[in-house]
Short mmCIF file of C-alpha atoms in Angstrom, two decimals:
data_model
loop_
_atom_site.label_atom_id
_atom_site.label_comp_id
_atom_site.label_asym_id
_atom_site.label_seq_id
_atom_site.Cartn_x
_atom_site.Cartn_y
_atom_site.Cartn_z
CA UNK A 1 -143.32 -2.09 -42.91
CA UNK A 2 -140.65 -4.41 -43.07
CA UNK A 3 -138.08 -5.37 -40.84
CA UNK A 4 -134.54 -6.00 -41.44
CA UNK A 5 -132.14 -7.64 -38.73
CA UNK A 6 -128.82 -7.06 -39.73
CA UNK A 7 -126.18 -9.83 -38.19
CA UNK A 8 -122.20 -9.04 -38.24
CA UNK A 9 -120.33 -11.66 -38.96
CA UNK A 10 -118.04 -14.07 -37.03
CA UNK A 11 -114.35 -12.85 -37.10
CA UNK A 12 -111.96 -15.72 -38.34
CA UNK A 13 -110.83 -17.93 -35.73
CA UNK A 14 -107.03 -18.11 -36.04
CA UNK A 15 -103.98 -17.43 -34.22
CA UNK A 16 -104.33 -13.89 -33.99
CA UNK A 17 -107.65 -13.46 -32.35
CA UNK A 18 -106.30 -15.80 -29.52
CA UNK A 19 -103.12 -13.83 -29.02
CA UNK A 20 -105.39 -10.58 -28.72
CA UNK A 21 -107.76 -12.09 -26.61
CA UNK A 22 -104.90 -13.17 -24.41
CA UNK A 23 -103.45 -9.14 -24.28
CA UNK A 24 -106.94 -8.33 -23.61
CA UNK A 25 -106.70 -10.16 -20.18
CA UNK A 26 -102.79 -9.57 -19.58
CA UNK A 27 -104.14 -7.54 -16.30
CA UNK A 28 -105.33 -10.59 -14.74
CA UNK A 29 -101.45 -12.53 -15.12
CA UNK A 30 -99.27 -9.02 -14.22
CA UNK A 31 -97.53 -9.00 -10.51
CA UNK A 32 -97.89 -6.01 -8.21
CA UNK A 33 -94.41 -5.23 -8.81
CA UNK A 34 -95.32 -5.45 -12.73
CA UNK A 35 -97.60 -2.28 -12.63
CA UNK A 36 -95.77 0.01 -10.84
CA UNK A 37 -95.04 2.93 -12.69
CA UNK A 38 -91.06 3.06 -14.07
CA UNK A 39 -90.55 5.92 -12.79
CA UNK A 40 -91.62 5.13 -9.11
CA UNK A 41 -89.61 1.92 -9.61
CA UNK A 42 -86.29 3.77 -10.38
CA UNK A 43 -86.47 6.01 -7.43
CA UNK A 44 -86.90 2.88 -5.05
CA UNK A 45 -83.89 1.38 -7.13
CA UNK A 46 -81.92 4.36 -6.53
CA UNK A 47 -82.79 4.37 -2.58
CA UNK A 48 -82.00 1.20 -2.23
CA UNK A 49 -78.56 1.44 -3.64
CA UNK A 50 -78.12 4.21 -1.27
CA UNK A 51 -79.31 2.19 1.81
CA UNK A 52 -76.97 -0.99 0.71
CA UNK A 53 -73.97 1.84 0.23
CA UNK A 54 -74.69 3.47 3.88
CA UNK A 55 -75.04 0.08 5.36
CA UNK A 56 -71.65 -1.11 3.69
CA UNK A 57 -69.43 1.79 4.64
CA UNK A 58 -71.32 1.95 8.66
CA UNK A 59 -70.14 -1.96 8.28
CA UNK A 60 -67.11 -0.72 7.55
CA UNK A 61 -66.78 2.01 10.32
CA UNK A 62 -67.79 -0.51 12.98
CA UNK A 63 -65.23 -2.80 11.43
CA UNK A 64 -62.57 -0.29 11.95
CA UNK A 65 -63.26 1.66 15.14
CA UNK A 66 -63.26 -1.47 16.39
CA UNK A 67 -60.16 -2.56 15.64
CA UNK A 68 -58.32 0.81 16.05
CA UNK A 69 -59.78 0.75 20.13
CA UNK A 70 -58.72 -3.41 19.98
CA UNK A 71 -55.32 -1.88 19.09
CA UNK A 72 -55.23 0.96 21.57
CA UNK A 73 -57.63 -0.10 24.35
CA UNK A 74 -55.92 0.15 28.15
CA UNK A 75 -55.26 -3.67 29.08
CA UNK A 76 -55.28 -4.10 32.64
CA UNK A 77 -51.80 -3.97 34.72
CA UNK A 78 -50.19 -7.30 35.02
CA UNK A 79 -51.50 -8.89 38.51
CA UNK A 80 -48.29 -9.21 41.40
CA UNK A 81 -48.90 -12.05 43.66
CA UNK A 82 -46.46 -11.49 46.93
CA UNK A 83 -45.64 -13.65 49.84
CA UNK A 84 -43.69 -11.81 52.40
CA UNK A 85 -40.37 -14.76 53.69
CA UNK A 86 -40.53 -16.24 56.54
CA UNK A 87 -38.28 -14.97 59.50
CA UNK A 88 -35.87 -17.62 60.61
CA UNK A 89 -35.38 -18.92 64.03
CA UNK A 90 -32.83 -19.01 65.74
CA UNK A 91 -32.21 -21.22 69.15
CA UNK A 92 -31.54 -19.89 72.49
CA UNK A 93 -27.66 -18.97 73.50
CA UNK A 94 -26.79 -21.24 76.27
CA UNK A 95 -24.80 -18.58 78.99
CA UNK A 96 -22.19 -21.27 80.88
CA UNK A 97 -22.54 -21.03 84.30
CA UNK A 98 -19.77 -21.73 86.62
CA UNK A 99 -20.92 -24.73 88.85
CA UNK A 100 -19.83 -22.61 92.08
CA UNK A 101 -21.18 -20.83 95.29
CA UNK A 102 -22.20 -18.18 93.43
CA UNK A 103 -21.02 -15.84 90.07
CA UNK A 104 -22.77 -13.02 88.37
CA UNK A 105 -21.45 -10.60 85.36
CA UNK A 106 -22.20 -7.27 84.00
CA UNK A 107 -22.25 -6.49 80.32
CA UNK A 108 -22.12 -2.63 79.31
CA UNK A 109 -22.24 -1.66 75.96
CA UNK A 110 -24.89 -3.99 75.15
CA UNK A 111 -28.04 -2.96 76.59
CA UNK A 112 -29.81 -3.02 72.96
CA UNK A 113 -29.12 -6.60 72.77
CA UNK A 114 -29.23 -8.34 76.20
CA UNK A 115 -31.71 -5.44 77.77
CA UNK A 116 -31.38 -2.34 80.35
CA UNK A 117 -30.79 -4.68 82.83
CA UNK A 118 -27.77 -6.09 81.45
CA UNK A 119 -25.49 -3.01 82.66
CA UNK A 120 -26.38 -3.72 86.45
CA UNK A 121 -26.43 -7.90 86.85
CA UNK A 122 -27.34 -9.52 83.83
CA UNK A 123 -27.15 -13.06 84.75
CA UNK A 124 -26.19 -14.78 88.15
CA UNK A 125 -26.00 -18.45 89.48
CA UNK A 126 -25.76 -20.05 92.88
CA UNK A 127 -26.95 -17.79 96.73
CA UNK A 128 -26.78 -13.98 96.45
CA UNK A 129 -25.51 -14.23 100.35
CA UNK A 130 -22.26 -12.94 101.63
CA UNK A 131 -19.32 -15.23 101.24
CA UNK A 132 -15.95 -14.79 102.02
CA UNK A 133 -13.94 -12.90 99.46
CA UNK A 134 -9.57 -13.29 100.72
CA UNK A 135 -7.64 -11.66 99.04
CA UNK A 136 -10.36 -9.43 96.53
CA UNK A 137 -10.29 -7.61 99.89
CA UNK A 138 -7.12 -5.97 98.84
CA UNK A 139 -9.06 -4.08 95.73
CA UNK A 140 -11.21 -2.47 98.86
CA UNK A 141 -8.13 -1.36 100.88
CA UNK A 142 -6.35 0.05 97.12
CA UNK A 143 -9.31 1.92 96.89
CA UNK A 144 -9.68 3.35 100.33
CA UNK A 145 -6.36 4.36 100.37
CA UNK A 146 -6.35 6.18 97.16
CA UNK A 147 -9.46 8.14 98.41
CA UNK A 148 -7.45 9.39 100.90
CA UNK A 149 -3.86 9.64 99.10
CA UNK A 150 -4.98 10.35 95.27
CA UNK A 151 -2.66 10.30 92.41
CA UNK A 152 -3.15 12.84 89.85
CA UNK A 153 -2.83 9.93 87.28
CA UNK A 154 -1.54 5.98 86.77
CA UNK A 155 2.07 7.39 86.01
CA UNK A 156 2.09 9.86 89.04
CA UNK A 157 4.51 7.52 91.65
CA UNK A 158 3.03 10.06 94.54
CA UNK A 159 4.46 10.14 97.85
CA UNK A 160 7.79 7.64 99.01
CA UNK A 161 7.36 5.37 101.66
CA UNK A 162 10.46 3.94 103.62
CA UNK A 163 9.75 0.61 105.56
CA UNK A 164 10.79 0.36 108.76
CA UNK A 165 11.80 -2.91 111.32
CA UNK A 166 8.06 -3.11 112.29
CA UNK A 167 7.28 -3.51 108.51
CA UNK A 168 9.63 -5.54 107.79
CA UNK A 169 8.33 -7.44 110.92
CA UNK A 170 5.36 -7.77 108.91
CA UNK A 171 6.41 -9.96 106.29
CA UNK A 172 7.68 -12.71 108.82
CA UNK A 173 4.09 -12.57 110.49
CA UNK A 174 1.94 -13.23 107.52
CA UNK A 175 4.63 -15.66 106.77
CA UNK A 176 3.84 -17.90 109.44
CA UNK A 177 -0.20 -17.27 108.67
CA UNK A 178 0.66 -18.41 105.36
CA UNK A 179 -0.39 -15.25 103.00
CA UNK A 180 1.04 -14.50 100.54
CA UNK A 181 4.01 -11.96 100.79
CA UNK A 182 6.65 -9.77 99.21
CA UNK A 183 10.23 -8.69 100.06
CA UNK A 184 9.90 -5.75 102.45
CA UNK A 185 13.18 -5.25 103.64
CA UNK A 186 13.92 -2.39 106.42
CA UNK A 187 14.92 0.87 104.95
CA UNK A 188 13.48 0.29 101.55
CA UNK A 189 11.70 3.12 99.83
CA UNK A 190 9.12 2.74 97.20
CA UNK A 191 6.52 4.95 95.56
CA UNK A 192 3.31 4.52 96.93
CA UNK A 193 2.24 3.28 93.43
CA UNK A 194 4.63 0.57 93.83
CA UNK A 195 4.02 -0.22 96.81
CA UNK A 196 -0.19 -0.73 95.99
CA UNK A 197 1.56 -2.61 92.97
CA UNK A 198 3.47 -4.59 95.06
CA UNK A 199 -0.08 -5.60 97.33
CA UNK A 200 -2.25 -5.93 94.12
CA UNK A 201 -0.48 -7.97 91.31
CA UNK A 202 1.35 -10.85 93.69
CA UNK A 203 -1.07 -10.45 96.31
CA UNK A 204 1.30 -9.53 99.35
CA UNK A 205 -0.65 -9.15 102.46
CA UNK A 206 2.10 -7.27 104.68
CA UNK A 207 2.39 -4.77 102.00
CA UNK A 208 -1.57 -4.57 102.36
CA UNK A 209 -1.46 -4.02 106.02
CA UNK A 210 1.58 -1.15 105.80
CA UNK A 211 0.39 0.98 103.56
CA UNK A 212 -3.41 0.61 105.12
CA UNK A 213 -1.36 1.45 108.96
CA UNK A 214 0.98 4.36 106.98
CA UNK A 215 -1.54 6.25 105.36
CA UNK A 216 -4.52 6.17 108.13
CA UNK A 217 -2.08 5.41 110.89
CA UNK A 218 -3.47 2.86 112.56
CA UNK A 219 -5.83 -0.69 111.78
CA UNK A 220 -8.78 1.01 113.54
CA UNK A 221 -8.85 3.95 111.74
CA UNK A 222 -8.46 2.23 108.07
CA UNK A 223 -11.47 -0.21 109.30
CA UNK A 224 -13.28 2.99 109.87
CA UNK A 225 -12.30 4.73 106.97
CA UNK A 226 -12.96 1.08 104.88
CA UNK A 227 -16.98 0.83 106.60
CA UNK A 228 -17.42 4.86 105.69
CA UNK A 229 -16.17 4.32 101.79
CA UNK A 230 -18.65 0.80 101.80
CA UNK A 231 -21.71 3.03 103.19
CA UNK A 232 -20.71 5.67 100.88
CA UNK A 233 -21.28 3.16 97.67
CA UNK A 234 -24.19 1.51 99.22
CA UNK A 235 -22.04 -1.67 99.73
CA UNK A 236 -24.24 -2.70 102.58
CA UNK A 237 -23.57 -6.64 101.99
CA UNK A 238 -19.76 -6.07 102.26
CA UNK A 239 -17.73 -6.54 105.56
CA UNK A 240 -14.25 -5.94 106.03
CA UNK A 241 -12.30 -6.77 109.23
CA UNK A 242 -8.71 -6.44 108.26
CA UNK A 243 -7.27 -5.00 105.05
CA UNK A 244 -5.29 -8.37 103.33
CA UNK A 245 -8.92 -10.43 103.15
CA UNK A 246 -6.96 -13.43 105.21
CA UNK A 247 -10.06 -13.26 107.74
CA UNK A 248 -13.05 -15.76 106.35
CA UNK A 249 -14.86 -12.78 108.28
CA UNK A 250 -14.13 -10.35 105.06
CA UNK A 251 -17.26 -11.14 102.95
CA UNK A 252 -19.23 -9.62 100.09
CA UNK A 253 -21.86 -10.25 97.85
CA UNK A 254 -21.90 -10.59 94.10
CA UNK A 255 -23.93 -7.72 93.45
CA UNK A 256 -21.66 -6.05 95.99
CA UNK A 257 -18.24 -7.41 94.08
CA UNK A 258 -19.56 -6.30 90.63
CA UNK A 259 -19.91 -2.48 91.97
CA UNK A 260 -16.51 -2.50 93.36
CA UNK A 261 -14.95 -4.26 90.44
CA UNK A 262 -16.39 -1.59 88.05
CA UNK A 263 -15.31 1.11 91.01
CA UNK A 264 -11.98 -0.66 90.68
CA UNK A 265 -11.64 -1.01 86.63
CA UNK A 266 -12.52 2.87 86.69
CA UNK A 267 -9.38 4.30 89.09
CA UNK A 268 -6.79 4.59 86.14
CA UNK A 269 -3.88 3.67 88.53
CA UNK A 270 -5.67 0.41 90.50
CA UNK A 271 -6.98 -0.32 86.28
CA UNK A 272 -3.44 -0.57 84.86
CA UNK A 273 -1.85 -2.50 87.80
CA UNK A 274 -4.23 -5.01 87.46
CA UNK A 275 -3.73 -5.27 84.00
CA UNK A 276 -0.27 -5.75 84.66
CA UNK A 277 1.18 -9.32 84.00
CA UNK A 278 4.38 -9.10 86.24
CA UNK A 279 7.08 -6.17 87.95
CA UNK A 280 10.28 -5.62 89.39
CA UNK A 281 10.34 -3.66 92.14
CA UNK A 282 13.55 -1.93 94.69
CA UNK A 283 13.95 -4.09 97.24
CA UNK A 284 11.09 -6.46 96.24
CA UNK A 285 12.12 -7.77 93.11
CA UNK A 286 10.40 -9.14 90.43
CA UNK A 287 6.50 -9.89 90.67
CA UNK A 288 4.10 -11.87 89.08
CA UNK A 289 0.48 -11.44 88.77
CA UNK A 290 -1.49 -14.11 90.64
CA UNK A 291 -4.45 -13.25 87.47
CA UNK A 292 -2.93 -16.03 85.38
CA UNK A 293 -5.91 -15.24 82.83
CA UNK A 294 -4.96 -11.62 81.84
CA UNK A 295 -5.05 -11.20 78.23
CA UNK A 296 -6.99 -14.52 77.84
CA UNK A 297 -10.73 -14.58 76.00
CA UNK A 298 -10.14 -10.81 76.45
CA UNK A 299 -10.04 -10.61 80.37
CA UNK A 300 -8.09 -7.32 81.98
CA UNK A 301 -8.15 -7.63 85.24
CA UNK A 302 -8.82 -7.76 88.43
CA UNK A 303 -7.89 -9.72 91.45
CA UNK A 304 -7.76 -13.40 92.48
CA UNK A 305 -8.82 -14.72 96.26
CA UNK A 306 -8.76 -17.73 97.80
CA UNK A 307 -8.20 -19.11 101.53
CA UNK A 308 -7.90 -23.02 100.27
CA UNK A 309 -10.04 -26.03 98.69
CA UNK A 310 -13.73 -24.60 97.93
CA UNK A 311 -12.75 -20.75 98.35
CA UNK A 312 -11.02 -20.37 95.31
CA UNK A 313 -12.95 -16.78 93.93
CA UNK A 314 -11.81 -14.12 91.35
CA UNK A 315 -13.07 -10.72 90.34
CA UNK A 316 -12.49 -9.70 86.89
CA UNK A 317 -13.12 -7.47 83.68
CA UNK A 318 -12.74 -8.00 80.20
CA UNK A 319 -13.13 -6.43 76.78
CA UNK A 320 -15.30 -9.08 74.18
CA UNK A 321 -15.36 -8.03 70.84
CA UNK A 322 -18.38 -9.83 69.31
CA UNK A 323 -18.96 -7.73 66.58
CA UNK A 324 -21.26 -4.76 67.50
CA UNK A 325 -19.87 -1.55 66.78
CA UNK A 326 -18.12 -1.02 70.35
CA UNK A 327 -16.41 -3.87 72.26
CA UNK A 328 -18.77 -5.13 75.50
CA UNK A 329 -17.54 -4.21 78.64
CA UNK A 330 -17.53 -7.38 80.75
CA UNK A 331 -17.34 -7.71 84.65
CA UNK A 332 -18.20 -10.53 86.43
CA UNK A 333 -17.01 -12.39 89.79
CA UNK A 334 -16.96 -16.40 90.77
CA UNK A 335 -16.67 -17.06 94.52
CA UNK A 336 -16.42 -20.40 96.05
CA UNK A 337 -14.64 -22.31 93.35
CA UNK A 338 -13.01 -26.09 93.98
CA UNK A 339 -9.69 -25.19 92.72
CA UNK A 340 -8.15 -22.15 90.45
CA UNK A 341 -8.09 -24.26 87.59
CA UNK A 342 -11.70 -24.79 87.95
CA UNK A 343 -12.43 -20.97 88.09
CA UNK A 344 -10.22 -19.75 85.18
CA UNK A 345 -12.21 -22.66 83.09
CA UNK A 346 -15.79 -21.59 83.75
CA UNK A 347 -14.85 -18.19 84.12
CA UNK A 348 -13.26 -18.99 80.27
CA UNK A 349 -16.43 -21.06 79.12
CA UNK A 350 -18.75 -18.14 80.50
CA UNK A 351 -16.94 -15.45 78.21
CA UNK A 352 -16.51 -17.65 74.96
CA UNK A 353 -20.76 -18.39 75.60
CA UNK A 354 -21.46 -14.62 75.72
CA UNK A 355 -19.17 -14.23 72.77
CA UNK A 356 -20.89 -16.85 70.49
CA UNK A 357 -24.97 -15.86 71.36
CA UNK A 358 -23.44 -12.75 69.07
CA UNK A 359 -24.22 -14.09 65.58
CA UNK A 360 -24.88 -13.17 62.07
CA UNK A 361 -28.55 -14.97 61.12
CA UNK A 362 -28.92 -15.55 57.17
CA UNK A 363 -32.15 -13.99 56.08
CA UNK A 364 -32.59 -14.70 52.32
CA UNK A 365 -30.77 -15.90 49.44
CA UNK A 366 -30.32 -14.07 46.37
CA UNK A 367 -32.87 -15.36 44.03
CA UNK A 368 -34.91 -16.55 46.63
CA UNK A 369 -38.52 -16.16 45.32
CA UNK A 370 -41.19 -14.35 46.58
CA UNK A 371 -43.72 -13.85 44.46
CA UNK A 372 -45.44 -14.15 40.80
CA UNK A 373 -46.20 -11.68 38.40
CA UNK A 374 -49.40 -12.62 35.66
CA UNK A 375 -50.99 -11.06 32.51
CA UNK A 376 -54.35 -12.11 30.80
CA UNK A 377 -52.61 -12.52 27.82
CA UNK A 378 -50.41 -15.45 29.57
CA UNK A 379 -46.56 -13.78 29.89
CA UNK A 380 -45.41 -14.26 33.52
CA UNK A 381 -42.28 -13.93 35.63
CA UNK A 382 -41.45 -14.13 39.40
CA UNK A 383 -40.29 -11.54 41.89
CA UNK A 384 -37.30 -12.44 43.57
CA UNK A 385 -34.97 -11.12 46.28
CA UNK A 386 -32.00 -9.68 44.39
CA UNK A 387 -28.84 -10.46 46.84
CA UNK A 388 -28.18 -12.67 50.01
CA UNK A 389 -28.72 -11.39 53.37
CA UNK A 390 -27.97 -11.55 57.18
CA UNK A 391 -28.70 -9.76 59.81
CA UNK A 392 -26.67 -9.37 63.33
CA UNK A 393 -28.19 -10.04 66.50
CA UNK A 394 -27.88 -11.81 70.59
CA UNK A 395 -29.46 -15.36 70.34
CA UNK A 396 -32.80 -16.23 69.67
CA UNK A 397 -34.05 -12.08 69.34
CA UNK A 398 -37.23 -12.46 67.02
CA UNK A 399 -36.31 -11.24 64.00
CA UNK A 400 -39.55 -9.11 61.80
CA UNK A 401 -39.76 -8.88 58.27
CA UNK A 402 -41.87 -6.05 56.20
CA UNK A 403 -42.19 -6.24 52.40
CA UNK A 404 -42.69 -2.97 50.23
CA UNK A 405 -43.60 -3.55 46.60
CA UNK A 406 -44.58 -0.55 44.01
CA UNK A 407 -46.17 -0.80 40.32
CA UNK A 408 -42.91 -0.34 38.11
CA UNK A 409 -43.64 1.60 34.83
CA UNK A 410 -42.43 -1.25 32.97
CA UNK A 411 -42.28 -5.13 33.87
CA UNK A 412 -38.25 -5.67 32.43
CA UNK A 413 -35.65 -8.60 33.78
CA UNK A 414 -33.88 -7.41 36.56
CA UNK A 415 -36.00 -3.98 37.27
CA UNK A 416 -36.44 -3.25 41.08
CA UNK A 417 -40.05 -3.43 42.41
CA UNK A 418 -39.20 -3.50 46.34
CA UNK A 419 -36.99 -4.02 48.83
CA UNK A 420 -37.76 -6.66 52.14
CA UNK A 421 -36.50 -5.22 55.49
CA UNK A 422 -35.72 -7.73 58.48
CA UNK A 423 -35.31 -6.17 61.92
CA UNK A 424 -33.74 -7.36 65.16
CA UNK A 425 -32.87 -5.59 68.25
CA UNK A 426 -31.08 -2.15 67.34
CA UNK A 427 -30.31 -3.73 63.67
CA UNK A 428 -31.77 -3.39 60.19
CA UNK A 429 -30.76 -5.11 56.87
CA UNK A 430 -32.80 -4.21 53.37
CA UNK A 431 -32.65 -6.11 50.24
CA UNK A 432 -33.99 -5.74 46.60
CA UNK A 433 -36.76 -6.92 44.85
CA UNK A 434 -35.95 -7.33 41.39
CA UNK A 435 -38.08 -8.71 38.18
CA UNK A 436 -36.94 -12.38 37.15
CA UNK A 437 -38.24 -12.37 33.33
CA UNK A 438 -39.79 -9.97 31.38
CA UNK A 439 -43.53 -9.51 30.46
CA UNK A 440 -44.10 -8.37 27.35
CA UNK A 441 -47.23 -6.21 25.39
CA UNK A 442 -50.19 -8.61 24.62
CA UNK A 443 -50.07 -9.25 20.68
CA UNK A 444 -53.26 -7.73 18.01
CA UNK A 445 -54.77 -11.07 17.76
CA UNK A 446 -55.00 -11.81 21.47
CA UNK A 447 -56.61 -7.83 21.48
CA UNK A 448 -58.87 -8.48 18.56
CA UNK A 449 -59.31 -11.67 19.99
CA UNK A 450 -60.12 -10.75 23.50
CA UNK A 451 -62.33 -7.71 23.57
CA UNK A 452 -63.47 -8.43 27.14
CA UNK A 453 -60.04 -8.03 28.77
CA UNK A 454 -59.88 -4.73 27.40
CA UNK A 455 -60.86 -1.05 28.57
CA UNK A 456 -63.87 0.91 27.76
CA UNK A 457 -63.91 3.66 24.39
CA UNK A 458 -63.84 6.40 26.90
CA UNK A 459 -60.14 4.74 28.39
CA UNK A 460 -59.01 4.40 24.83
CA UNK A 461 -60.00 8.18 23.96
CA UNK A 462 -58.11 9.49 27.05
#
């Protein structure tokens, strides 16, 4: 049996076959990306368009919400930097004192500026012993007498009195002791307000001694009357031996003198003869008052002493008008001065001294500065006081200063934050606090610009 082996031929080598072979192992050159299926591929196409479009318009979103809250976020409140002014100070009145024996003086009406105190003695110089007193005595006797012969009032003349020789005898006795006198001739009749104005403004001493004999009828009963009315006032460092104050022996105290003055300035008919410059009298003619300081630096009254070189004393009141809402009340006595001239002149410097430590004390200036106001977004302006300012007040008082400032709704030139209050004794005085500038919103850039100075979302959505 015969076998056949049957051979197939070679294909043709050309261009073809290669290009087949070549499709025949495409797999092996093909990416991963290559072989997925179309369809697959257009779904991820499609997703990832809607990813990129989701991402875009959250971009977006972000963008915007963040620039609506830059735009509307809270900012905080511009910051107020304050420095309450300083309280000025003010130096000591000096008080002249009268270079004397001895002087004290009352102030009423002031006891919010000077003190309680001030009403009773408020200042005083020199011994607070007895010393003589001459002719102040004659205050005394006026106002023992009118104890015991009142007048309903300074016009009412009360009863007439009609010297006699032994009156008249008077005038020739304290003549030769070398008091001071008035006409008293016999037969004369005068009120007995004349007659007290006769002993008080000129000083007489016989007219003293009559009325003090008429009315109590005799020296020793006066004296006893005079030591009951002193006891009665708790004038225990007053003596009186005889009712003209001729005696050395006739003494007081200052304390003592500024009581009876003020007893004195308070008896409407002793008050308005002492206030009186000069009179003509029947029979005694015309007077002058021995005050020669009435109606000077204020002074009203009251009555002059003096028994020579060194003795030279005077009781007195006066009205000062300083500038508080009542006039001060002054009294005040000087005994044992050189000369009257002396006197009058400390007794002048002593008023004019109380008068001056009365003052107004400038406490700002209008615009004076007190403070800064400052944003984060760099506006400023200051706070200033908004008018000038005093305040009135004695001397060197200490003077306080408070400061109130409040958060204004809006930071405009010339709004008022505040007011600064300075105080001083019984007085206040308040001025404004205004805005110097304005301060304006912060712009969008510096708020898109400056997301850390701003307030939370929550702030923004409330």
């Amino acid at each position: 049996m015969m076998t056949i082996t049957m051979t197939a031929p070679n294909p043709p080598a050309d261009d073809l076959s290669d290009f087949a072979e070549l499709m025949t192992h495409e797999q092996e050159f093909l990416s991963p990306r290559d072989l997925v299926d179309p369809v697959v591929r257009r779904r991820r196409r499609r997703r990832g368009l809607i990813i990129t479009a989701v991402c875009v318009v959250l971009l977006l979103a972000v963008t915007g919400g963040y620039v609506g809250w830059a735009l509307t976020a809270p900012v905080g409140a511009p910051t107020m930097t304050t420095q309450t002014p300083q309280a000025p100070t003010v130096g000591a009145a000096a008080v002249a004192t009268p270079p004397v024996g001895a002087s004290a003086i009352s102030v009423s009406g002031a006891d919010a500026y000077l003190g309680e105190s001030a009403s009773g003695i408020w200042t005083s110089s020199g011994t607070g012993e007895p010393l003589p007193i001459a002719s102040i005595t004659k205050l005394i006797t006026a106002l023992v007498i009118l104890e015991a012969s009142p007048l309903a009032s300074a016009e009412d003349p009360g009863p007439t009195i009609t010297f006699d020789k032994s009156d008249h005898d008077l005038y020739d006795r304290h003549y030769v002791m070398g008091a001071t006198i008035a006409p008293m001739p016999t037969g004369t009749s005068m009120s007995l307000r004349d007659a007290l104005a006769a002993m008080l403004i000129p000083s007489a001493s016989n007219y003293a001694e009559a009325l003090s004999s008429r009315i109590f009828g005799s020296q020793s009963v006066f004296l006893g009357a005079t030591r009951n009315w002193l006891a009665a006032h708790g004038l225990t460092g007053t003596t009186i031996t005889e009712p003209t104050g001729i005696s050395p022996r006739n003494t007081s105290t200052p304390a003592d003198l500024l009581a009876i003055g003020k007893l004195a300035a308070a008896n409407p008919v002793i008050a308005q003869i002492v206030a009186t410059p000069s009179i003509s009298l029947p029979g005694a003619g015309p007077l002058n008052n021995t005050n020669g300081l009435l109606g000077t630096s204020g002074i009203t009254g009251l009555k002059t002493g003096s028994l020579g070189e060194g003795t030279y004393s005077l009781l007195y009141t006066a009205t000062l008008v300083v500038g508080t809402t009542d006039p001060l009340a002054v009294t005040g006595v000087v005994l044992g001065g050189p000369s009257r001239e002396s006197v009058n002149a400390s007794v002048i410097a002593t008023l004019d001294s109380v008068r001056a430590g009365f003052h107004q004390v400038p406490v700002a200036t209008s615009g004076q500065e007190i403070g800064t106001i400052s944003t984060p977004w760099g506006d400023t302006a200051r706070l200033v006081i908004g008018e000038a300012a005093s305040i009135f007040t004695w001397s060197d008082t200490p003077i306080t200063v408070t400061m109130d400032i409040e958060t204004p709704p809006t930071y405009r030139d010339g709004s008022v934050v505040g007011s600064v209050t300075w105080t001083a004794g019984p007085n206040t005085v308040t001025a404004r606090v205004q805005i110097k500038g304005s301060i304006d919103s912060p712009s969008e850039w510096w708020r898109l610009t400056h997301p850390s100075e701003l307030g939370s979302m929550t702030d923004a959505a409330r």
